[in-house]
CSV table of C-alpha atoms in Angstrom, one decimal:
chain,number,residue,atom,x,y,z
A,1,MET,CA,-22.0,15.4,38.8
A,2,ALA,CA,-20.4,18.0,41.3
A,3,GLU,CA,-18.6,16.6,42.9
A,4,GLY,CA,-16.8,14.4,39.4
A,5,ILE,CA,-15.5,17.5,38.8
A,6,ALA,CA,-14.1,18.8,41.4
A,7,GLU,CA,-12.2,15.1,41.3
A,8,THR,CA,-11.5,15.8,38.3
A,9,PRO,CA,-8.8,18.5,38.3
A,10,PRO,CA,-6.1,17.0,40.6
A,11,ARG,CA,-5.5,14.3,37.7
A,12,LEU,CA,-5.0,17.5,35.3
A,13,PRO,CA,-1.5,18.3,36.4
A,14,GLU,CA,-0.6,14.4,36.9
A,15,LEU,CA,-2.0,13.9,33.1
A,16,LEU,CA,0.2,16.6,31.4
A,17,GLU,CA,3.0,16.1,33.7
A,18,THR,CA,3.7,12.7,32.7
A,19,GLY,CA,2.6,12.8,29.0
A,20,TRP,CA,5.0,16.4,28.7
A,21,ARG,CA,8.1,14.5,30.9
A,22,LEU,CA,7.4,11.2,28.1
A,23,LEU,CA,7.8,13.1,25.2
A,24,ASP,CA,11.2,14.5,26.8
A,25,GLU,CA,12.4,11.1,27.3
A,26,VAL,CA,11.7,10.1,23.5
A,27,ASP,CA,13.2,13.0,22.4
A,28,THR,CA,16.5,13.1,24.3
A,29,SER,CA,16.8,9.3,23.9
A,30,THR,CA,19.7,7.9,23.1
A,31,GLU,CA,18.2,4.8,21.6
A,32,PRO,CA,19.9,4.9,17.4
A,33,SER,CA,16.2,4.3,15.9
A,34,SER,CA,12.4,6.0,17.2
A,35,GLY,CA,11.1,3.5,15.9
A,36,VAL,CA,12.7,1.3,18.8
A,37,PRO,CA,9.4,-0.5,20.4
A,38,ALA,CA,9.8,1.2,23.5
A,39,VAL,CA,9.9,4.3,22.1
A,40,GLN,CA,6.9,4.2,20.3
A,41,ASP,CA,5.4,2.8,23.3
A,42,LYS,CA,6.8,5.6,25.1
A,43,VAL,CA,4.9,7.7,22.4
A,44,ARG,CA,1.9,5.4,22.7
A,45,ARG,CA,1.6,5.9,26.3
A,46,GLY,CA,2.3,10.2,26.2
A,47,LEU,CA,-0.7,10.5,23.6
A,48,ASP,CA,-3.3,9.0,25.7
A,49,LEU,CA,-2.0,10.7,28.6
A,50,LEU,CA,-2.1,13.8,27.3
A,51,GLN,CA,-5.6,13.3,25.3
A,52,GLN,CA,-7.5,12.4,28.5
A,53,ALA,CA,-5.7,15.8,30.0
A,54,ALA,CA,-7.1,17.4,26.4
A,55,ARG,CA,-10.9,15.9,28.1
A,56,GLY,CA,-10.5,16.7,31.1
A,57,VAL,CA,-9.9,20.5,30.2
A,58,ALA,CA,-12.5,20.4,27.2
A,59,GLN,CA,-14.8,18.9,30.2
A,60,LEU,CA,-13.6,22.2,32.3
A,61,ASP,CA,-14.2,24.7,29.7
A,62,LEU,CA,-10.9,26.0,31.6
A,63,PHE,CA,-10.4,28.4,28.4
A,64,SER,CA,-13.4,30.6,26.2
A,65,GLN,CA,-12.8,32.8,23.3
A,66,ASN,CA,-14.1,35.9,25.4
A,67,GLU,CA,-11.5,36.3,27.8
A,68,ASP,CA,-8.6,37.7,27.7
A,69,LEU,CA,-4.7,36.4,28.5
A,70,GLU,CA,-5.0,38.0,32.4
A,71,GLU,CA,-7.9,36.4,33.4
A,72,ILE,CA,-6.5,33.1,33.3
A,73,ALA,CA,-4.7,31.1,36.7
A,74,SER,CA,-1.2,31.3,36.6
A,75,ALA,CA,-1.6,27.5,37.7
A,76,ASP,CA,-3.8,26.8,34.2
A,77,LEU,CA,-1.6,28.4,31.5
A,78,LYS,CA,-0.1,25.5,31.5
A,79,TYR,CA,-2.3,23.5,29.6
A,80,LEU,CA,-3.0,25.8,26.8
A,81,LEU,CA,0.2,23.8,25.6
A,82,LEU,CA,-1.8,20.1,25.2
A,83,PRO,CA,-2.6,21.3,21.3
A,84,ALA,CA,1.5,21.5,20.6
A,85,LEU,CA,2.5,18.8,23.3
A,86,LEU,CA,-0.8,16.5,21.2
A,87,GLY,CA,1.5,17.2,17.9
A,88,ALA,CA,5.0,17.4,18.7
A,89,LEU,CA,3.6,12.9,20.1
A,90,THR,CA,2.4,11.9,17.0
A,91,MET,CA,5.5,13.0,14.7
A,92,LYS,CA,7.2,10.8,17.0
A,93,GLN,CA,5.1,8.4,15.5
A,94,VAL,CA,6.9,6.0,12.9
A,95,ASN,CA,4.1,4.1,11.0
A,96,LEU,CA,5.5,4.1,7.7
A,97,SER,CA,1.9,3.1,6.1
A,98,LYS,CA,-0.2,6.3,8.4
A,99,ARG,CA,2.5,8.7,8.0
A,100,LEU,CA,0.0,11.1,5.3
A,101,GLU,CA,-2.6,10.4,8.0
A,102,HIS,CA,0.2,11.1,11.3
A,103,VAL,CA,1.1,14.7,9.7
A,104,GLN,CA,-1.8,16.0,9.1
A,105,SER,CA,-3.5,15.5,12.2
A,106,ALA,CA,-0.2,16.7,14.1
A,107,ARG,CA,-0.7,19.4,12.3
A,108,ALA,CA,-4.1,20.9,12.7
A,109,HIS,CA,-3.2,19.6,16.6
A,110,PHE,CA,-0.3,22.6,15.9
A,111,MET,CA,-2.7,24.4,13.9
A,112,ASP,CA,-5.2,24.2,17.3
A,113,PHE,CA,-2.4,26.0,19.2
A,114,LEU,CA,-1.5,28.5,17.6
A,115,LYS,CA,-5.3,29.6,17.1
A,116,LEU,CA,-5.3,29.1,20.7
A,117,CYS,CA,-2.5,31.6,20.8
A,118,LYS,CA,-3.8,34.1,18.6
A,119,ASN,CA,-6.9,34.6,20.6
A,120,TYR,CA,-5.3,34.9,23.5
A,121,GLN,CA,-2.5,37.7,21.9
A,122,ILE,CA,0.6,35.5,22.8
A,123,GLY,CA,3.5,36.4,21.0
A,124,LYS,CA,3.6,38.1,17.1
A,125,PHE,CA,3.1,35.4,14.1
A,126,HIS,CA,0.7,35.1,11.3
A,127,LEU,CA,-1.1,31.8,11.5
A,128,PRO,CA,-0.1,29.6,8.4
A,129,PRO,CA,-2.1,29.3,5.1
A,130,THR,CA,-4.3,26.5,4.6
A,131,PRO,CA,-2.1,23.2,2.4
A,132,GLU,CA,-3.5,23.5,-1.2
A,133,SER,CA,-5.2,20.1,-2.4
A,134,PRO,CA,-3.4,18.5,-5.0
A,135,ASN,CA,-4.9,19.1,-7.8
A,136,GLU,CA,-4.1,23.4,-6.5
A,137,ASN,CA,-0.8,22.7,-6.2
A,138,GLU,CA,0.0,22.4,-10.8
A,139,PRO,CA,0.8,26.7,-11.7
A,140,THR,CA,-2.0,27.9,-13.9
A,141,GLU,CA,-0.7,30.9,-16.4
A,142,SER,CA,-1.6,33.2,-14.0
A,143,THR,CA,0.3,32.2,-11.6
A,144,SER,CA,2.7,29.6,-12.8
A,145,GLY,CA,5.4,32.5,-11.7
A,146,ALA,CA,7.2,32.1,-15.5
A,147,SER,CA,6.5,36.1,-15.8
A,148,PRO,CA,9.1,38.4,-14.5
A,149,ALA,CA,6.6,39.6,-12.0
A,150,GLY,CA,5.9,36.2,-11.0
A,151,THR,CA,9.2,35.6,-10.7
A,152,GLN,CA,10.1,37.9,-8.6
A,153,SER,CA,7.6,38.0,-6.4
A,154,SER,CA,8.7,34.1,-5.9
A,155,LEU,CA,12.1,35.3,-4.2
A,156,VAL,CA,10.8,38.0,-1.6
A,157,ALA,CA,8.5,35.7,-0.4
A,158,MET,CA,11.3,33.1,0.1
A,159,ALA,CA,13.7,36.0,1.0
A,160,SER,CA,11.0,36.4,3.2
A,161,GLY,CA,11.0,33.4,4.5
A,162,ARG,CA,14.2,32.8,4.6
A,163,GLN,CA,14.1,36.2,7.1
A,164,ALA,CA,10.9,34.8,9.1
A,165,LYS,CA,13.0,32.1,10.2
A,166,ILE,CA,16.3,33.5,11.2
A,167,GLU,CA,14.6,35.2,13.3
A,168,ARG,CA,12.4,32.2,15.5
A,169,TYR,CA,15.3,30.4,15.4
A,170,LYS,CA,17.3,33.4,17.5
A,171,GLN,CA,14.2,34.2,19.4
A,172,LYS,CA,13.4,29.9,20.5
A,173,LYS,CA,16.7,29.6,22.0
A,174,GLU,CA,16.9,33.1,24.0
A,175,VAL,CA,13.5,32.2,25.6
A,176,GLU,CA,14.8,28.1,26.0
A,177,ASN,CA,17.6,29.6,27.8
A,178,ARG,CA,15.2,32.2,29.7
A,179,LEU,CA,13.7,28.7,30.7
A,180,ALA,CA,16.1,26.9,32.0
A,181,SER,CA,17.4,29.3,34.3
A,182,MET,CA,14.3,29.2,36.1
A,183,LYS,CA,13.2,25.7,35.3
A,184,ALA,CA,14.6,23.9,38.4
A,185,PHE,CA,13.0,26.5,41.1
A,186,VAL,CA,9.7,26.6,38.9
A,187,GLU,CA,9.8,22.9,39.9
A,188,SER,CA,10.7,23.1,43.4
A,189,GLY,CA,8.5,24.3,44.4
A,190,GLN,CA,9.9,27.6,46.0
A,191,ALA,CA,8.5,29.7,42.7
A,192,GLU,CA,5.9,32.6,43.3
A,193,GLU,CA,3.4,33.0,41.5
A,194,GLU,CA,4.6,35.8,38.7
A,195,GLN,CA,7.4,33.1,38.3
A,196,ILE,CA,5.0,30.6,37.7
A,197,ARG,CA,3.4,33.0,35.4
A,198,GLU,CA,5.9,33.9,33.2
A,199,PHE,CA,7.7,31.0,33.2
A,200,TYR,CA,4.6,28.7,31.4
A,201,VAL,CA,4.0,32.0,29.0
A,202,LEU,CA,7.8,31.0,28.5
A,203,GLN,CA,6.9,27.6,26.9
A,204,ILE,CA,3.6,29.1,25.3
A,205,GLN,CA,5.8,31.9,23.2
A,206,LYS,CA,9.1,28.7,22.4
A,207,TRP,CA,6.4,26.4,21.3
A,208,ILE,CA,4.8,28.6,18.7
A,209,THR,CA,8.4,28.9,17.0
A,210,THR,CA,8.2,25.5,17.4
A,211,SER,CA,4.2,24.9,15.8
A,212,LEU,CA,6.2,27.3,12.9
A,213,ASP,CA,8.3,25.3,12.2
A,214,GLU,CA,6.7,22.0,12.4
A,215,ILE,CA,3.7,23.7,10.1
A,216,GLU,CA,6.6,24.9,7.6
A,217,SER,CA,8.6,21.2,7.2
A,218,ILE,CA,4.9,19.2,7.5
A,219,ASP,CA,3.4,21.1,4.5
A,220,GLN,CA,6.8,20.1,2.8
A,221,GLU,CA,6.5,16.6,4.2
A,222,ILE,CA,2.9,16.0,3.0
A,223,VAL,CA,3.2,17.0,-0.7
A,224,ILE,CA,6.2,14.5,-1.2
A,225,LEU,CA,3.9,11.6,0.6
A,226,ARG,CA,0.8,12.4,-1.8
A,227,GLY,CA,3.4,12.3,-4.6
A,228,ARG,CA,4.9,9.5,-3.7
A,229,ASN,CA,1.1,7.9,-3.6
A,230,ALA,CA,-0.2,9.0,-6.8
A,231,LEU,CA,3.4,7.0,-8.3
A,232,LYS,CA,2.7,4.4,-6.1
A,233,GLN,CA,-1.1,4.1,-7.8
A,234,ALA,CA,0.5,4.7,-11.0
A,235,SER,CA,3.2,1.7,-11.2
A,236,ALA,CA,0.1,-0.6,-10.4
A,237,PRO,CA,-0.5,-3.0,-12.9
A,238,PRO,CA,-4.1,-2.5,-13.7
A,239,GLN,CA,-6.7,-5.5,-13.1
A,240,THR,CA,-7.4,-6.9,-16.8
A,241,SER,CA,-10.7,-9.0,-16.7
A,242,GLN,CA,-11.2,-12.3,-18.5
A,243,ARG,CA,-13.3,-12.6,-20.8
A,244,PRO,CA,-15.8,-15.3,-19.6
A,245,ARG,CA,-15.6,-18.6,-21.3
A,246,THR,CA,-19.0,-19.5,-23.3
A,247,ALA,CA,-21.0,-22.6,-22.1
A,248,MET,CA,-21.0,-25.6,-23.6
A,249,LYS,CA,-24.2,-27.1,-24.1
A,250,PRO,CA,-23.5,-30.6,-22.7
A,251,PHE,CA,-23.7,-34.0,-25.2
A,252,ILE,CA,-23.3,-37.8,-25.4
A,253,LEU,CA,-20.9,-39.2,-27.4
A,254,THR,CA,-21.9,-42.1,-28.3
A,255,ARG,CA,-20.3,-44.8,-31.5
A,256,ASP,CA,-23.0,-45.0,-33.8
A,257,ALA,CA,-26.5,-43.3,-34.8
A,258,MET,CA,-28.0,-46.9,-33.1
A,259,GLN,CA,-26.3,-46.0,-30.2
A,260,ALA,CA,-27.7,-42.6,-30.5
A,261,LYS,CA,-31.1,-43.6,-30.7
A,262,VAL,CA,-31.6,-45.4,-27.4
A,263,LEU,CA,-29.7,-43.4,-25.1
A,264,GLY,CA,-31.0,-40.1,-26.8
A,265,ALA,CA,-34.3,-42.1,-25.7
A,266,GLY,CA,-33.6,-41.9,-21.8
A,267,TYR,CA,-32.0,-38.7,-21.6
A,268,PRO,CA,-34.0,-36.4,-24.0
A,269,SER,CA,-32.8,-33.2,-22.2
A,270,LEU,CA,-29.1,-34.0,-23.3
A,271,ALA,CA,-28.4,-33.9,-27.3
A,272,THR,CA,-26.3,-36.4,-28.8
A,273,MET,CA,-24.1,-37.6,-32.2
A,274,THR,CA,-22.3,-40.0,-32.9
A,275,VAL,CA,-17.0,-39.7,-33.3
A,276,ASN,CA,-17.7,-38.8,-36.5
A,277,ASP,CA,-20.9,-36.4,-35.9
A,278,TRP,CA,-18.7,-34.5,-33.1
A,279,TYR,CA,-15.4,-34.1,-35.2
A,280,GLU,CA,-16.3,-33.0,-37.6
A,281,GLN,CA,-18.7,-30.2,-36.0
A,282,ARG,CA,-16.0,-29.2,-34.3
A,283,CYS,CA,-14.0,-28.4,-37.7
A,284,LYS,CA,-16.3,-26.8,-39.1
A,285,GLN,CA,-16.8,-24.3,-36.3
A,286,GLY,CA,-13.4,-24.5,-36.0
A,287,ILE,CA,-12.1,-25.7,-32.7
A,288,MET,CA,-10.4,-28.9,-33.3
A,289,PRO,CA,-7.7,-28.5,-36.4
A,290,ASP,CA,-8.2,-30.7,-39.2
A,291,LYS,CA,-4.8,-31.6,-40.4
A,292,GLY,CA,-5.8,-32.0,-43.9
A,293,LYS,CA,-5.4,-35.9,-43.8
A,294,PRO,CA,-7.3,-37.2,-46.1
A,295,GLN,CA,-8.9,-40.7,-45.0
A,296,THR,CA,-7.0,-43.9,-47.6
A,297,THR,CA,-9.2,-46.3,-50.1
A,298,ALA,CA,-8.2,-48.4,-52.4
A,299,ALA,CA,-8.2,-46.4,-55.4
A,300,ASP,CA,-5.1,-44.6,-53.9
A,301,LEU,CA,-2.7,-47.5,-52.6
A,302,SER,CA,0.3,-47.9,-54.3
A,303,GLU,CA,0.5,-51.0,-56.4
A,304,GLU,CA,3.4,-52.3,-53.9
A,305,GLU,CA,0.9,-51.6,-51.0
A,306,LEU,CA,-1.8,-53.9,-52.7
A,307,GLN,CA,0.9,-56.3,-52.9
A,308,LYS,CA,1.2,-56.2,-49.3
A,309,GLU,CA,-2.4,-56.6,-48.2
A,310,GLN,CA,-2.9,-59.6,-51.2
A,311,GLN,CA,-0.5,-62.0,-48.4
A,312,GLU,CA,-1.3,-60.8,-45.9
A,313,LYS,CA,-5.3,-61.1,-46.6
A,314,LYS,CA,-3.6,-65.3,-47.8
A,315,VAL,CA,-2.0,-65.8,-44.6
A,316,GLU,CA,-4.0,-64.9,-42.7
A,317,GLU,CA,-7.0,-67.5,-44.9
A,318,ASP,CA,-4.1,-69.9,-44.4
A,319,ASP,CA,-2.8,-70.5,-48.4
A,320,GLU,CA,-0.5,-73.3,-48.6
A,321,GLU,CA,1.1,-71.8,-51.3
A,322,THR,CA,1.7,-68.6,-49.7
A,323,LEU,CA,2.9,-70.1,-46.9
A,324,GLN,CA,4.8,-71.8,-48.0
A,325,LYS,CA,6.9,-68.3,-50.5
A,326,THR,CA,6.6,-66.5,-46.8
A,327,ARG,CA,8.7,-69.7,-44.4
A,328,ALA,CA,11.2,-69.5,-47.1
A,329,TRP,CA,12.5,-66.2,-47.4
A,330,GLU,CA,12.3,-66.0,-43.7
A,331,ASP,CA,14.8,-68.9,-44.1
A,332,TRP,CA,17.0,-67.2,-46.2
A,333,LYS,CA,17.0,-64.1,-44.3
A,334,ASP,CA,18.1,-66.0,-41.4
A,335,THR,CA,20.8,-67.7,-43.2
A,336,HIS,CA,21.4,-64.9,-45.2
A,337,PRO,CA,22.5,-61.6,-43.2
A,338,ARG,CA,21.8,-57.5,-44.9
A,339,GLY,CA,24.7,-56.7,-46.4
A,340,PHE,CA,26.0,-60.3,-47.5
A,341,GLY,CA,26.6,-60.0,-51.5
A,342,ASN,CA,28.3,-56.9,-50.7
A,343,ARG,CA,31.5,-58.3,-51.0
A,344,LYS,CA,33.7,-56.4,-53.6
A,345,ASN,CA,34.7,-52.7,-52.1
A,346,MET,CA,36.5,-54.7,-48.8
A,347,GLY,CA,39.8,-53.8,-47.8
């Protein structure tokens, strides 16, 4: 176990430096979009390296809540930056479907870093408040700001926040200028321990300002993302449940009652009926429309139709007189086309 711990420290500097370098490359990339596959590949690699470094730091227990900043070795100060660097790289991910998850994860990393700095009393700042839940964002009568006192309080808070942001920006620029003048000297390996310590303390102060700004932006983005998700759910079409159809009892159609009796004997479990019975039953149940056409009987037929039927019947019975009249009529129609006698109105 002791040998494993002894082998871990030499790898930590490499993991931290490589992950940090990949973050700088993503920040200074000339690609038109951070969604370019090459850029996202650097983001994934950087996150993996920094997460390995964070696990190594936790295993070595480099930092404790019971110690002061002076008790931390100068070479170990840079590992305090791990949560902030993880938060910055997490924000570089561009998967829109997981954006809310990513910004919440990044916020947690930045908060871990700020709490660590607060514990070691590095810099003077207030920890950001815990983000409100969606229901808490809705104003109530006591906190809506509709009263003059509430409006005045909101204006004071906005002015105070704006002034604090301006102060942080000035401090960040000053720290960045000092870091730029020291970076090459420290990276060359010629710097003394006090210079190395000052360099990393300045880096921590710079990332404190960055973390505060990022958390402020994240909180605003979370509100937007939650509102967008709520709008999508509200606009989604409701799922309508279709009413199940009532299963119809199986049956066999037969032509007459005699056939129904025969088939019924062979299929005792199935209901049998004639076609007429089936149709009348469906009409009563309203399943099949009743077209309202009554059956035509001989009493309902006109005299002309009766004569026509009698004539056809005589033809079918080969009545000689009827056949002769029919043939004579057919011959007359052949020699006298339709309209043959109507010659008076011709021009």
